[in-house]
Coordinates of C-alpha atoms in Angstrom, one line a residue:
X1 CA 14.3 -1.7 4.1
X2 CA 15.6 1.5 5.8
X3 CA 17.5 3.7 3.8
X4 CA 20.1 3.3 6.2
X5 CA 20.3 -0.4 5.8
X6 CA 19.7 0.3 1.7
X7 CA 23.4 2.1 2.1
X8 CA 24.8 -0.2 4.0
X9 CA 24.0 -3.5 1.8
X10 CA 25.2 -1.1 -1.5
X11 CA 28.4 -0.6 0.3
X12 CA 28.9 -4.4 1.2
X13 CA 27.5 -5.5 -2.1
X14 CA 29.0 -2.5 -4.5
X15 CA 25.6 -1.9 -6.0
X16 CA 23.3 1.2 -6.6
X17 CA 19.6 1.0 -6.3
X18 CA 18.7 4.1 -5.6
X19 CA 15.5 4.0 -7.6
X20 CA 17.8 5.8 -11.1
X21 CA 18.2 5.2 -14.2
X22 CA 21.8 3.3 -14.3
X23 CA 24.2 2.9 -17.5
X24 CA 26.8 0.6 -17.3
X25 CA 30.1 2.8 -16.2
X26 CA 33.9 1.9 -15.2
X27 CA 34.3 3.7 -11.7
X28 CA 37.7 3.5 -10.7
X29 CA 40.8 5.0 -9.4
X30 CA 42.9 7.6 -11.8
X31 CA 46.0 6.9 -12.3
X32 CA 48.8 9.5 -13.9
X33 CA 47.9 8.2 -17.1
X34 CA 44.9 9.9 -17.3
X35 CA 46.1 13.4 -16.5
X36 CA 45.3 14.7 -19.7
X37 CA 40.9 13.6 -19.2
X38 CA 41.5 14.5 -15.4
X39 CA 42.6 17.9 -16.4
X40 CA 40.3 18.4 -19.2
X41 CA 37.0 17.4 -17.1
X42 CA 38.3 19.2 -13.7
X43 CA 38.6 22.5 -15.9
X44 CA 35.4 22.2 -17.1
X45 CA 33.8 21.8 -14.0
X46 CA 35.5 24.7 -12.5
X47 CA 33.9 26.7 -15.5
X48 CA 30.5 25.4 -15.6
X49 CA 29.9 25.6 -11.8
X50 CA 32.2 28.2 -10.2
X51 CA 30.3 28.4 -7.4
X52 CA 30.6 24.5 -6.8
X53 CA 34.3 24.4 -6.0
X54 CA 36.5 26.3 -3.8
X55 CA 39.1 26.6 -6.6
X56 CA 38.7 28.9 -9.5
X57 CA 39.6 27.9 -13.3
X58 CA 42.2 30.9 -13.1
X59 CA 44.0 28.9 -10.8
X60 CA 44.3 25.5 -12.4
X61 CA 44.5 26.1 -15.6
X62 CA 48.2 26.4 -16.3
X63 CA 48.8 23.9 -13.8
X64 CA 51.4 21.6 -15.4
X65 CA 50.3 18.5 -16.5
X66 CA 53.2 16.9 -14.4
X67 CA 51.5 18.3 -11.4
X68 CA 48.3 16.9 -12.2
X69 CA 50.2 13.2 -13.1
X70 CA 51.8 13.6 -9.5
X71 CA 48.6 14.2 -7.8
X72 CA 47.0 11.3 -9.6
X73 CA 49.6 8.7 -8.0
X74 CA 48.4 6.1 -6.2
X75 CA 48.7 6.3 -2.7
X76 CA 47.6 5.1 1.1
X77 CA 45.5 8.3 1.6
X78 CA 43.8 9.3 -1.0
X79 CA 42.5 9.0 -4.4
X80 CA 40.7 10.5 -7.6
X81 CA 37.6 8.4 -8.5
X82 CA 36.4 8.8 -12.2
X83 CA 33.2 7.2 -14.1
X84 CA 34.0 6.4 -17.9
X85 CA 30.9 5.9 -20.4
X86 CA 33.5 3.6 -22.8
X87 CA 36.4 5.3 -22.7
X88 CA 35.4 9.0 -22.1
X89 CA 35.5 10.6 -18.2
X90 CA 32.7 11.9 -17.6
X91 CA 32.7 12.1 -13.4
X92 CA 34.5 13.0 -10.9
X93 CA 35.4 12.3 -7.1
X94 CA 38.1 13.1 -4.7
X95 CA 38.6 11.5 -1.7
X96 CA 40.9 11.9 0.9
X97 CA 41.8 10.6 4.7
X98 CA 42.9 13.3 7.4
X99 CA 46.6 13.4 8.0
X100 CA 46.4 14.2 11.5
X101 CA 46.6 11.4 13.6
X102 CA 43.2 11.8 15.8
X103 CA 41.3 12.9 13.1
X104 CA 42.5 9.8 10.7
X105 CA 39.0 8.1 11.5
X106 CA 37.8 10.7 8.9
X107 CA 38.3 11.2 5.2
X108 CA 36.4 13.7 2.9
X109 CA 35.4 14.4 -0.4
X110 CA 36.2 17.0 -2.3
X111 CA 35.9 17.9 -6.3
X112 CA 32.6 15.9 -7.3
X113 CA 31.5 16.7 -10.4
X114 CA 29.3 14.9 -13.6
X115 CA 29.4 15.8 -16.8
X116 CA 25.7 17.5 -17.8
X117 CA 25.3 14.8 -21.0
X118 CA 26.0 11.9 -18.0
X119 CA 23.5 13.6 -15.4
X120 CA 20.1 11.9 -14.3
X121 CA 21.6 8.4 -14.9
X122 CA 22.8 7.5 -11.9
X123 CA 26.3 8.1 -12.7
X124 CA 26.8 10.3 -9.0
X125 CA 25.0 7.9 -7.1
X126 CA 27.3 5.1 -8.2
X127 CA 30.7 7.2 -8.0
X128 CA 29.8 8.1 -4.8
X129 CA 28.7 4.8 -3.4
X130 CA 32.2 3.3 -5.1
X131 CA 34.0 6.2 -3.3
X132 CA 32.1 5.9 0.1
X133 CA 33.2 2.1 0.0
X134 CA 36.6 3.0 -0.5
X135 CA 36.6 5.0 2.5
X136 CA 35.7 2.0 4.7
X137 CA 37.3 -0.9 3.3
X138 CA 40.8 0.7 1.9
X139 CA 41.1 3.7 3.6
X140 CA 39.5 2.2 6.9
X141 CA 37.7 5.6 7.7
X142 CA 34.2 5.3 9.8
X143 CA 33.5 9.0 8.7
X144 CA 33.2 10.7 5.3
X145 CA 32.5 14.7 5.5
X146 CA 32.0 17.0 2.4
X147 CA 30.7 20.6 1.8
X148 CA 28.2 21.4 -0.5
X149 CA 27.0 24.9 -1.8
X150 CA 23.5 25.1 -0.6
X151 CA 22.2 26.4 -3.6
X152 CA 23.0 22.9 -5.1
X153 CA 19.5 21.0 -4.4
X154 CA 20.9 18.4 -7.0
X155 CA 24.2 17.9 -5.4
X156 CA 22.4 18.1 -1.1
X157 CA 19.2 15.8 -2.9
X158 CA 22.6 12.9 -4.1
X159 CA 24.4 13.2 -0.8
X160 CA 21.3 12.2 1.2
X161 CA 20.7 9.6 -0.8
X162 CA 23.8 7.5 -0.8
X163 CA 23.4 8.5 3.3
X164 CA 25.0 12.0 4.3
X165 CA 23.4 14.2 6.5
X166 CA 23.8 17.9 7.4
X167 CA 25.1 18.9 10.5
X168 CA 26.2 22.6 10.2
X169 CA 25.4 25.5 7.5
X170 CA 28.1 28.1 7.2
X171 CA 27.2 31.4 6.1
X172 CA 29.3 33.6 3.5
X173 CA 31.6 30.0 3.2
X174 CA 33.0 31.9 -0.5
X175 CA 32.5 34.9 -2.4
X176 CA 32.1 34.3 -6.3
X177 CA 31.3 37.2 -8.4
X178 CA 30.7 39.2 -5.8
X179 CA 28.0 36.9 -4.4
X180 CA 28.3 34.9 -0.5
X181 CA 27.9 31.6 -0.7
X182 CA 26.1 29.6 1.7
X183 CA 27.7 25.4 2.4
X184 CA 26.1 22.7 4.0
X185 CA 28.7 20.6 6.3
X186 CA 27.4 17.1 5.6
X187 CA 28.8 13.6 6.8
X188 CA 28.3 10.2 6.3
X189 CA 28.7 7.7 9.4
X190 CA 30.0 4.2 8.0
X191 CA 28.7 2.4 11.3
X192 CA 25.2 4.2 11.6
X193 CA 24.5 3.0 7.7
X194 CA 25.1 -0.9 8.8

């Protein structure tokens, strides 16, 4: 089987077996009520891998927790995926559908993150492939782009797994510590992966 045609019957069946270790995990959407973990595991990420996200801890961390709750609503556009081990978060995945209208074929994801303890378990494959299905069959997007710091041979090595593929490297993308920051532009293509 292709790994094109591997995608595509994850997506259709909602499994993951991309040759990883898997541990059973809830992957589902946040909901307000879990501001609070969202919060807690965001500002984590932002201090662990500053060079992962285009935000910065400075920024988020006095954000109000009614903010965050607000954010976390359930709507037709968008949504915060999160993978619990019991009941602690330990993943991460935005995803989000363009607002304009001729670019609304498109969504993309933004803020991925897994905990270090939850790494090398499959836990990213399986948010993402939960996150990529929501794209097609609730968001009805046939294209899913994200950025990725090219440094990040974990993060680029997960993306073309579940299916994305690079199509543009931007140069200098962020300045962290002094420091450019190269991104890969990758994209995932719904239709290619059936």
């Amino acid at each position: 089987m292709t790994s094109k045609r591997l995608v595509a019957s994850q997506l259709l069946l909602g499994t993951c077996l991309l040759g990883v270790r898997q541990h059973k995990m809830q992957i589902r959407a946040l909901a307000p009520s879990d501001a609070a973990a969202f919060h807690a595991l965001r500002l984590r990420s932002l201090q662990e891998c500053p060079e992962s996200f285009a935000s910065s801890y400075e920024e988020e961390v006095d954000t109000p927790l009614q903010e965050i709750e607000k954010r976390l609503q359930p709507n037709a556009a968008s949504a915060v995926f999160g993978a619990f081990k019991g009941s602690e978060l330990c993943a991460l995945v935005g995803l989000q559908r363009e607002s304009m209208a001729k670019l609304a074929h498109k969504s993309f994801i933004w803020g991925v993150y897994v905990a270090p303890e939850a790494r090398g378990r499959g836990v990213g494959a399986q948010i993402m492939l939960h996150a990529l299905k929501y794209a097609a069959t609730v968001l009805g997007t046939s294209q899913v782009n994200l950025s990725v710091n090219t440094k990040n041979s974990a993060a680029v090595s997960l993306y073309k797994k579940v299916g994305f593929v690079e199509y543009g490297l931007e140069r200098g993308y962020m300045l962290v510590g002094g420091v450019l920051q190269d991104e890969y532009h990758m994209v995932f293509h719904a239709a290619s992966a059936a």
